[in-house]
XYZ file of C-alpha atoms in Angstrom:
571
model
C 141.975 169.394 70.051
C 144.490 169.965 67.239
C 146.111 173.401 67.192
C 146.504 174.994 63.762
C 150.225 175.346 63.034
C 151.456 178.955 62.633
C 149.223 181.512 60.864
C 149.263 181.053 57.078
C 150.740 184.019 55.240
C 148.248 186.821 54.884
C 145.983 185.613 57.690
C 145.784 186.848 61.258
C 147.059 184.576 64.034
C 144.866 183.069 66.697
C 142.862 180.433 64.850
C 140.858 178.302 67.282
C 142.009 174.664 67.459
C 140.336 172.002 65.369
C 137.964 169.999 67.543
C 137.544 166.404 66.474
C 135.086 163.771 67.668
C 136.374 160.198 67.419
C 135.234 156.836 68.707
C 138.836 155.576 68.563
C 141.079 157.855 70.630
C 143.350 154.836 71.119
C 144.572 155.274 67.514
C 145.651 158.903 68.006
C 149.302 158.021 67.356
C 148.249 156.739 63.924
C 146.929 160.128 62.733
C 148.831 161.333 59.640
C 146.522 164.054 58.289
C 143.296 165.918 59.045
C 140.161 166.217 56.913
C 137.477 168.885 57.242
C 134.009 168.949 55.747
C 134.020 171.529 52.921
C 131.372 173.499 54.859
C 133.517 173.694 58.004
C 133.669 177.310 59.249
C 137.473 177.209 59.583
C 138.123 176.257 55.956
C 138.173 179.813 54.641
C 140.201 181.081 57.593
C 143.057 178.566 57.426
C 143.390 178.140 53.656
C 146.649 179.596 52.326
C 146.527 182.155 49.489
C 148.053 179.696 47.017
C 145.289 177.163 47.724
C 142.408 179.640 47.858
C 141.101 179.027 44.315
C 141.176 175.182 44.281
C 139.609 175.117 47.756
C 136.868 177.601 46.807
C 136.083 175.684 43.602
C 135.912 172.388 45.482
C 133.603 173.804 48.148
C 131.270 175.137 45.453
C 131.115 171.746 43.689
C 130.484 169.951 46.976
C 127.605 172.211 47.973
C 125.877 171.260 44.705
C 125.830 167.580 45.764
C 123.251 165.923 47.984
C 124.273 164.116 51.144
C 123.170 160.842 49.549
C 125.518 161.415 46.605
C 128.389 162.241 48.928
C 127.890 159.090 50.979
C 127.489 156.888 47.902
C 130.601 158.121 46.076
C 133.185 155.353 45.672
C 136.086 157.593 44.644
C 137.489 159.893 47.280
C 138.087 163.497 46.240
C 139.647 166.346 48.152
C 141.881 169.419 48.176
C 144.807 170.402 50.425
C 144.180 173.693 52.261
C 147.875 174.496 52.565
C 147.533 174.594 56.359
C 148.780 172.141 58.968
C 147.605 171.063 62.402
C 149.835 170.052 65.288
C 149.528 166.553 66.703
C 148.433 167.119 70.336
C 150.908 164.559 71.735
C 153.870 164.451 69.342
C 153.753 167.967 67.892
C 154.094 166.561 64.361
C 152.669 168.718 61.563
C 149.593 167.155 59.949
C 148.357 168.459 56.564
C 144.750 169.685 56.645
C 142.607 168.605 53.681
C 138.956 169.064 52.823
C 136.855 166.257 51.352
C 133.185 165.623 50.692
C 133.297 162.254 52.498
C 133.369 164.208 55.764
C 129.956 165.599 56.708
C 129.243 168.574 58.948
C 126.492 166.755 60.835
C 128.883 164.074 62.136
C 130.756 165.154 65.239
C 132.345 168.521 64.600
C 132.707 168.240 60.827
C 136.393 167.383 61.205
C 138.153 164.028 61.451
C 141.594 162.885 62.452
C 142.580 160.507 59.658
C 144.043 157.153 60.711
C 144.567 155.498 57.308
C 146.171 152.392 58.766
C 142.949 151.421 60.518
C 140.031 153.039 58.663
C 138.854 152.014 55.192
C 137.853 155.476 53.977
C 140.961 157.159 55.357
C 143.103 154.435 53.757
C 141.495 154.996 50.350
C 141.980 158.754 50.665
C 145.611 158.423 51.779
C 146.411 156.001 48.968
C 144.805 158.266 46.377
C 146.744 161.348 47.506
C 149.998 159.613 48.572
C 149.645 160.517 52.243
C 151.515 158.631 55.017
C 150.013 155.433 56.446
C 151.121 154.239 59.899
C 150.287 151.012 61.747
C 149.387 151.416 65.426
C 147.353 148.204 65.939
C 148.781 144.697 65.560
C 146.976 142.531 63.038
C 146.604 141.696 59.357
C 147.129 143.708 56.211
C 146.354 147.416 56.262
C 143.812 148.829 56.605
C 143.358 146.647 59.694
C 140.017 147.596 61.268
C 139.638 144.845 63.875
C 140.738 144.952 67.505
C 144.317 144.226 68.499
C 147.205 145.267 70.709
C 148.495 148.819 70.334
C 151.982 149.350 68.847
C 154.057 152.450 68.037
C 151.868 154.304 70.528
C 154.203 155.184 73.412
C 152.318 154.685 76.706
C 149.592 152.613 74.999
C 151.898 149.906 73.635
C 150.674 146.403 74.424
C 147.219 147.485 75.577
C 143.954 146.222 74.116
C 141.364 148.531 72.572
C 139.161 149.183 75.620
C 142.002 149.815 78.051
C 143.853 151.953 75.499
C 140.797 154.139 74.895
C 140.409 154.714 78.625
C 144.117 155.508 79.102
C 144.182 157.920 76.156
C 141.120 159.814 77.383
C 142.710 160.132 80.823
C 145.906 161.520 79.286
C 144.100 164.024 77.043
C 141.957 165.217 79.933
C 145.059 165.565 82.130
C 146.693 167.766 79.491
C 143.532 169.733 78.786
C 143.547 168.595 75.153
C 140.324 166.595 75.063
C 137.448 165.132 77.026
C 135.090 162.183 76.989
C 131.938 163.049 75.041
C 128.790 161.194 74.023
C 127.777 161.963 70.442
C 124.179 161.343 69.366
C 123.303 160.816 65.714
C 120.077 162.778 65.995
C 118.375 164.773 63.284
C 115.209 166.804 63.087
C 112.217 164.603 62.307
C 110.320 166.013 59.342
C 106.778 165.185 60.372
C 104.747 166.212 57.344
C 104.096 164.990 53.823
C 102.522 166.639 50.780
C 100.407 163.655 49.838
C 96.873 162.398 50.371
C 97.399 159.150 52.258
C 98.270 159.991 55.833
C 96.674 161.255 59.026
C 95.465 164.877 58.644
C 96.871 167.350 61.146
C 94.033 168.522 63.443
C 95.190 172.109 63.047
C 93.548 175.214 61.575
C 95.268 178.323 60.233
C 93.024 181.082 61.561
C 92.258 184.259 59.620
C 94.189 186.336 62.176
C 97.366 184.356 61.431
C 97.283 182.149 64.532
C 97.417 178.350 64.458
C 94.878 176.474 66.588
C 93.984 172.854 67.253
C 90.453 171.696 66.466
C 88.213 170.995 69.503
C 88.511 167.537 71.055
C 84.952 166.645 70.085
C 85.944 166.963 66.398
C 88.629 164.299 66.653
C 89.643 162.298 64.787
C 89.929 164.438 61.667
C 89.381 162.075 58.750
C 90.462 162.335 55.132
C 87.888 163.881 52.781
C 87.137 162.205 49.452
C 89.017 163.697 46.502
C 88.749 163.003 42.803
C 92.477 163.317 42.192
C 95.352 162.312 44.446
C 97.865 164.460 42.575
C 99.014 167.892 43.845
C 96.861 170.846 42.812
C 97.619 172.994 39.783
C 99.388 175.421 42.142
C 101.611 172.653 43.515
C 99.637 172.406 46.761
C 99.117 169.047 48.535
C 96.219 166.874 47.265
C 94.019 167.837 50.247
C 93.903 171.391 48.896
C 91.539 170.047 46.215
C 88.879 169.381 48.897
C 87.861 173.047 49.076
C 84.836 172.553 51.333
C 86.895 170.489 53.764
C 89.790 172.955 53.788
C 87.485 175.900 54.557
C 86.960 175.680 58.323
C 83.677 177.355 59.323
C 84.722 180.514 57.485
C 87.198 181.087 60.317
C 90.328 179.825 58.588
C 91.656 176.877 56.624
C 92.790 173.403 57.604
C 96.384 172.250 57.329
C 96.664 170.328 54.037
C 99.895 168.443 54.791
C 99.453 164.959 56.238
C 101.462 163.003 58.775
C 104.100 160.511 57.557
C 103.652 156.750 57.624
C 105.668 156.614 60.830
C 102.795 158.361 62.639
C 100.265 155.560 62.402
C 102.883 152.809 62.443
C 104.291 154.143 65.705
C 101.264 153.115 67.773
C 99.323 150.521 65.763
C 100.179 147.847 68.343
C 98.386 149.959 70.955
C 95.271 150.113 68.781
C 95.391 146.328 68.318
C 94.631 145.943 72.024
C 91.268 147.706 71.644
C 90.534 147.923 67.922
C 86.735 148.302 68.218
C 86.828 151.186 70.677
C 85.040 154.113 68.998
C 85.361 156.595 71.853
C 89.145 156.612 72.297
C 92.258 155.167 70.623
C 92.470 152.447 73.280
C 91.387 151.893 76.844
C 94.146 152.164 79.429
C 93.118 148.808 80.906
C 93.326 147.075 77.513
C 96.872 148.157 76.714
C 97.935 147.370 80.288
C 96.631 143.809 79.906
C 98.156 143.040 76.496
C 101.372 145.041 76.364
C 104.316 145.432 76.158
C 105.029 143.321 73.070
C 106.979 140.218 74.117
C 108.965 139.715 70.919
C 109.518 141.822 67.807
C 111.250 140.314 64.783
C 112.632 142.786 62.259
C 115.816 143.690 60.424
C 118.157 146.598 61.230
C 116.569 148.790 58.537
C 113.190 148.223 60.183
C 114.660 149.265 63.504
C 115.868 152.592 62.138
C 112.818 153.242 59.964
C 110.096 152.238 62.399
C 110.978 151.001 65.874
C 112.999 154.113 66.644
C 109.883 156.235 66.158
C 107.584 153.760 67.899
C 109.817 153.831 70.961
C 109.844 157.645 71.001
C 106.052 157.687 70.610
C 105.612 155.211 73.466
C 107.753 157.299 75.796
C 105.758 160.447 75.003
C 102.518 158.601 75.770
C 104.044 157.176 78.953
C 105.093 160.634 80.136
C 101.550 161.813 79.429
C 100.146 158.979 81.564
C 98.287 157.392 78.640
C 100.127 154.051 78.676
C 101.427 151.911 81.508
C 104.784 150.846 80.038
C 107.834 152.959 79.258
C 109.145 150.516 76.620
C 106.926 149.153 73.817
C 108.931 145.990 73.014
C 110.628 143.644 75.468
C 112.845 141.791 73.005
C 113.993 142.476 69.443
C 115.552 139.928 67.100
C 117.129 140.832 63.774
C 116.434 137.999 61.368
C 119.150 137.136 58.871
C 118.672 137.291 55.125
C 118.368 134.293 52.804
C 121.143 134.877 50.268
C 121.534 133.423 46.811
C 123.511 130.216 46.313
C 126.503 132.420 45.431
C 126.428 133.989 48.888
C 125.243 137.336 47.533
C 121.976 139.158 48.170
C 119.260 137.803 45.890
C 118.452 140.050 42.933
C 117.134 139.567 39.414
C 120.166 141.337 37.987
C 122.466 138.709 39.529
C 120.225 135.874 38.414
C 120.429 134.212 41.832
C 116.799 134.464 42.934
C 114.783 131.461 44.102
C 111.036 131.203 43.438
C 109.444 129.878 46.660
C 106.361 128.716 44.756
C 108.523 126.486 42.560
C 110.329 125.085 45.596
C 106.998 124.416 47.298
C 105.738 122.544 44.235
C 108.914 120.461 43.966
C 109.732 119.788 47.616
C 106.519 120.484 49.542
C 105.489 123.278 51.881
C 106.745 121.537 55.026
C 110.162 120.866 53.503
C 110.458 124.523 52.493
C 109.441 125.781 55.932
C 111.675 123.310 57.732
C 114.664 124.101 55.510
C 114.313 127.823 56.178
C 114.445 126.949 59.881
C 117.344 124.510 59.434
C 119.604 126.731 57.304
C 121.353 128.334 60.269
C 120.919 130.690 63.228
C 117.883 132.949 62.931
C 119.919 136.145 63.179
C 122.553 135.204 60.559
C 122.544 135.582 56.774
C 122.362 132.171 55.084
C 123.079 131.125 51.454
C 120.440 129.016 49.715
C 121.457 125.442 48.791
C 118.956 123.301 46.889
C 120.735 120.047 47.799
C 120.229 120.810 51.481
C 116.462 121.229 51.175
C 116.393 117.765 49.612
C 118.047 116.471 52.783
C 115.336 118.075 54.912
C 112.652 116.517 52.716
C 114.275 113.097 53.194
C 114.060 113.591 56.964
C 110.297 114.187 56.660
C 109.951 111.119 54.446
C 111.877 109.001 56.960
C 109.571 110.172 59.739
C 106.547 109.309 57.583
C 107.884 105.801 56.899
C 108.189 105.207 60.642
C 104.439 105.790 60.881
C 103.081 103.934 57.820
C 104.361 101.362 55.335
C 104.149 101.639 51.552
C 100.552 100.402 51.582
C 99.507 103.105 54.049
C 99.180 100.727 57.002
C 99.985 102.311 60.365
C 103.134 100.679 61.746
C 103.155 102.273 65.205
C 103.360 99.881 68.137
C 101.826 100.114 71.583
C 103.484 99.054 74.797
C 106.554 99.974 76.792
C 109.054 102.342 75.224
C 112.644 101.035 75.383
C 114.551 102.777 78.175
C 117.257 104.164 75.885
C 114.674 105.641 73.517
C 112.583 106.997 76.392
C 115.567 108.961 77.662
C 116.336 110.369 74.215
C 112.678 111.327 73.727
C 112.633 113.397 76.913
C 115.973 115.010 76.072
C 114.530 115.887 72.660
C 111.413 117.415 74.242
C 113.631 119.578 76.446
C 115.935 120.554 73.578
C 113.198 121.438 71.076
C 111.167 123.324 73.684
C 114.106 125.470 74.753
C 115.381 126.006 71.199
C 112.013 127.169 69.874
C 111.657 129.495 72.857
C 114.972 131.184 71.999
C 114.307 130.958 68.231
C 117.171 128.540 67.621
C 115.105 126.626 65.079
C 118.042 124.987 63.301
C 119.152 123.110 66.410
C 115.547 122.143 67.187
C 115.269 120.479 63.768
C 118.622 118.782 64.325
C 117.395 117.305 67.619
C 114.329 115.825 65.901
C 116.544 114.345 63.176
C 118.664 112.633 65.846
C 115.544 111.108 67.408
C 114.326 109.751 64.056
C 117.760 108.260 63.305
C 117.802 106.547 66.708
C 114.362 105.015 66.089
C 115.661 103.504 62.846
C 118.773 102.202 64.631
C 116.630 100.536 67.288
C 113.981 99.508 64.735
C 111.411 100.937 67.161
C 108.091 102.641 66.335
C 106.387 103.335 69.682
C 103.129 105.232 69.214
C 103.909 107.439 72.235
C 107.216 108.574 70.729
C 105.784 109.154 67.242
C 102.851 111.194 68.576
C 105.174 113.317 70.692
C 107.460 113.860 67.718
C 104.444 115.029 65.695
C 103.732 117.591 68.416
C 107.334 118.821 68.392
C 107.319 119.055 64.603
C 103.973 120.872 64.386
C 105.219 124.489 64.711
C 107.776 123.966 61.930
C 106.214 121.295 59.708
C 102.470 121.552 60.404
C 101.026 119.607 57.454
C 102.873 116.340 58.044
C 102.469 116.723 61.799
C 98.671 116.977 61.525
C 98.529 113.962 59.197
C 100.634 111.820 61.529
C 98.705 112.990 64.589
C 95.398 111.927 63.067
C 96.733 108.558 61.850
C 98.058 107.776 65.323
C 94.719 108.522 66.979
C 95.457 111.969 68.334
C 92.455 113.962 69.540
C 91.556 117.092 67.571
C 94.324 119.101 65.924
C 97.931 118.621 66.950
C 98.352 122.398 66.841
C 95.810 122.650 69.686
C 97.177 119.751 71.735
C 98.948 120.405 75.024
C 102.664 120.832 74.445
C 104.644 117.821 75.731
C 106.740 118.103 78.884
C 109.860 116.198 79.878
C 110.657 114.254 83.031
C 113.819 115.692 84.664
C 114.670 112.249 86.024
C 114.790 110.824 82.499
C 117.131 113.453 81.090
C 119.772 113.001 83.787
C 122.988 111.411 82.547
C 123.700 107.879 83.813
C 127.418 108.586 83.988
C 129.741 111.554 83.735
C 133.302 111.642 82.433
C 135.835 112.902 84.976
C 139.385 113.921 84.061
C 142.130 112.427 86.227
C 145.313 114.403 86.906
C 148.476 113.702 88.832
C 150.203 116.878 89.995
C 148.168 118.873 87.483
C 148.965 116.696 84.450
C 146.110 114.741 82.864
C 146.656 110.987 82.958
C 143.267 109.736 81.765
C 139.513 109.802 82.383
C 137.051 107.771 84.426
C 133.286 107.267 84.187
C 131.291 107.836 87.351
C 127.714 108.184 88.469
C 126.808 111.897 88.610
C 126.340 111.709 92.373
C 129.608 109.832 93.039
C 131.649 111.225 95.923
C 135.396 111.613 96.394
C 136.065 108.076 97.741
C 134.529 106.456 94.650
C 136.345 108.856 92.351
C 139.690 108.208 94.081
C 139.236 104.438 93.888
C 138.481 104.599 90.157
C 141.377 106.984 89.510
C 143.905 104.771 91.311
C 142.780 101.851 89.171
C 144.115 103.573 86.032
C 147.519 102.226 84.931
C 148.921 105.671 83.870
C 147.981 107.043 87.296
C 149.763 104.208 89.127
C 152.814 104.746 86.926
C 152.877 108.483 87.672
C 152.536 107.933 91.417
C 155.014 105.060 91.614
C 154.999 103.650 95.103
C 153.822 106.900 96.612
C 150.334 107.621 97.868
C 148.696 110.942 97.043
C 149.248 113.453 99.824
C 146.243 115.520 98.778
C 143.163 114.953 96.633
C 141.286 117.777 94.914
C 137.926 116.639 93.570
C 135.378 118.744 91.693
C 132.341 116.510 91.448
C 131.553 115.394 87.935
C 134.491 117.294 86.389
C 138.027 116.571 87.598
C 140.098 114.819 90.262
C 143.705 115.885 90.868
C 146.063 113.708 92.932
C 148.915 115.643 94.527
C 152.090 113.777 95.501
C 155.501 114.987 96.607
């Protein structure tokens, strides 16, 4: 809470304090001014007589703007009210401004401006020559990352999380603030004035009441109309279906339709029982198939769809119509493929890539594999044509392991060399686990390593090549099927049993153990993974730097962590 300083001339005393919601109470010592939304109820009360006209004019101009326009505006505008607030901890006077970048539906419609550590506040302060104070260590201002607190009295030296907790405790102790959870919730407008959408099963009765249609009349389906435009009176398109609108001479049907989020909020439930004509889905069907194991979609999709689907699911769960409270077990946000310039692809920038052209030039498998190889699934990745050529060369190298230039199969039968057998099983494990967690880039990398090793050993075992075709199949299916057939695989590789690895073959033959004397590293030794302390001590004492460090002394104590480190303690 920020008390309003003194009553402005001509106004009665006793203004209520400004209440501010902030996610960064740790930066309270960096506040240099306050900003209210122009619609804030205190604006008129605290504005001084000399500022009345500019404030009134600004409020009027702001109310003529849409929220979208206000959020999109690059230039910050505002007007000083003439009033000041008192800093709750230091008592400093803070000028109170109004600006359209502050919205009434966020928090309390008032912000404490910390221009040193907020981009919008910094722009506003720079534009109107307001003070800027650093309270977080770091780079150039505005510094918006985490850091140690400075110039903040009892918070100095603390990190963000601890500082937030300490500040809340102090404000609560003084009765100046309290911890509060703020939800960004808005009313959900659940109707549209268009044809395509689920009709509301509601009837406006002649007596003015609103009633639902009987259950045996569900579902209410869309009537045919000749024109999908609104009626001449501006009514929704369904108003054109006069016979449909007139409900048994008892009233008229609702002509608005539900939004797209209605059907898209439960389509996955219908998928479990799509031919059921007596109900949306059988309870047993959704219980068998759901919840969804994995949902891949971007952040915009989450806000525009999954938010509603989750709400819908919880309503159905509370009603006992579904067996799961949550519709989706795991959500992954896939990254965006950017242009070669690192910017979002757009025709205006001229950085778009035609996938059909790439497919024609490089092949479908190379395109698919490159999209997997570009980087982590959840990160944005710039397109690089030279890199897709590298992926294509990997596929060509794999192909040349299988057949020669004449098309003759070069695979050999017999025992697989021990070194290659171990790498094969490590590759099976790596690719299996990476695909499971959608780390496709590292799965491709593991297969590349296996191919390179086969060239180094000049080895073409049929068993290894067939297994590699199976591992490649989810990402490069065309080449994988071709190789599988050439090597005598049964049926389609995509239907073959996924390969498994032998744990005994992926175990390391040796491990590297660090050797220390009195806590200082003197070298490393190679040991069998199961080697005990006596073997480790013997190998460590054989190192010349260790003998030098010990001199003629024997270690008084040995600390050994199997497979990691051995520390020899001497006096």
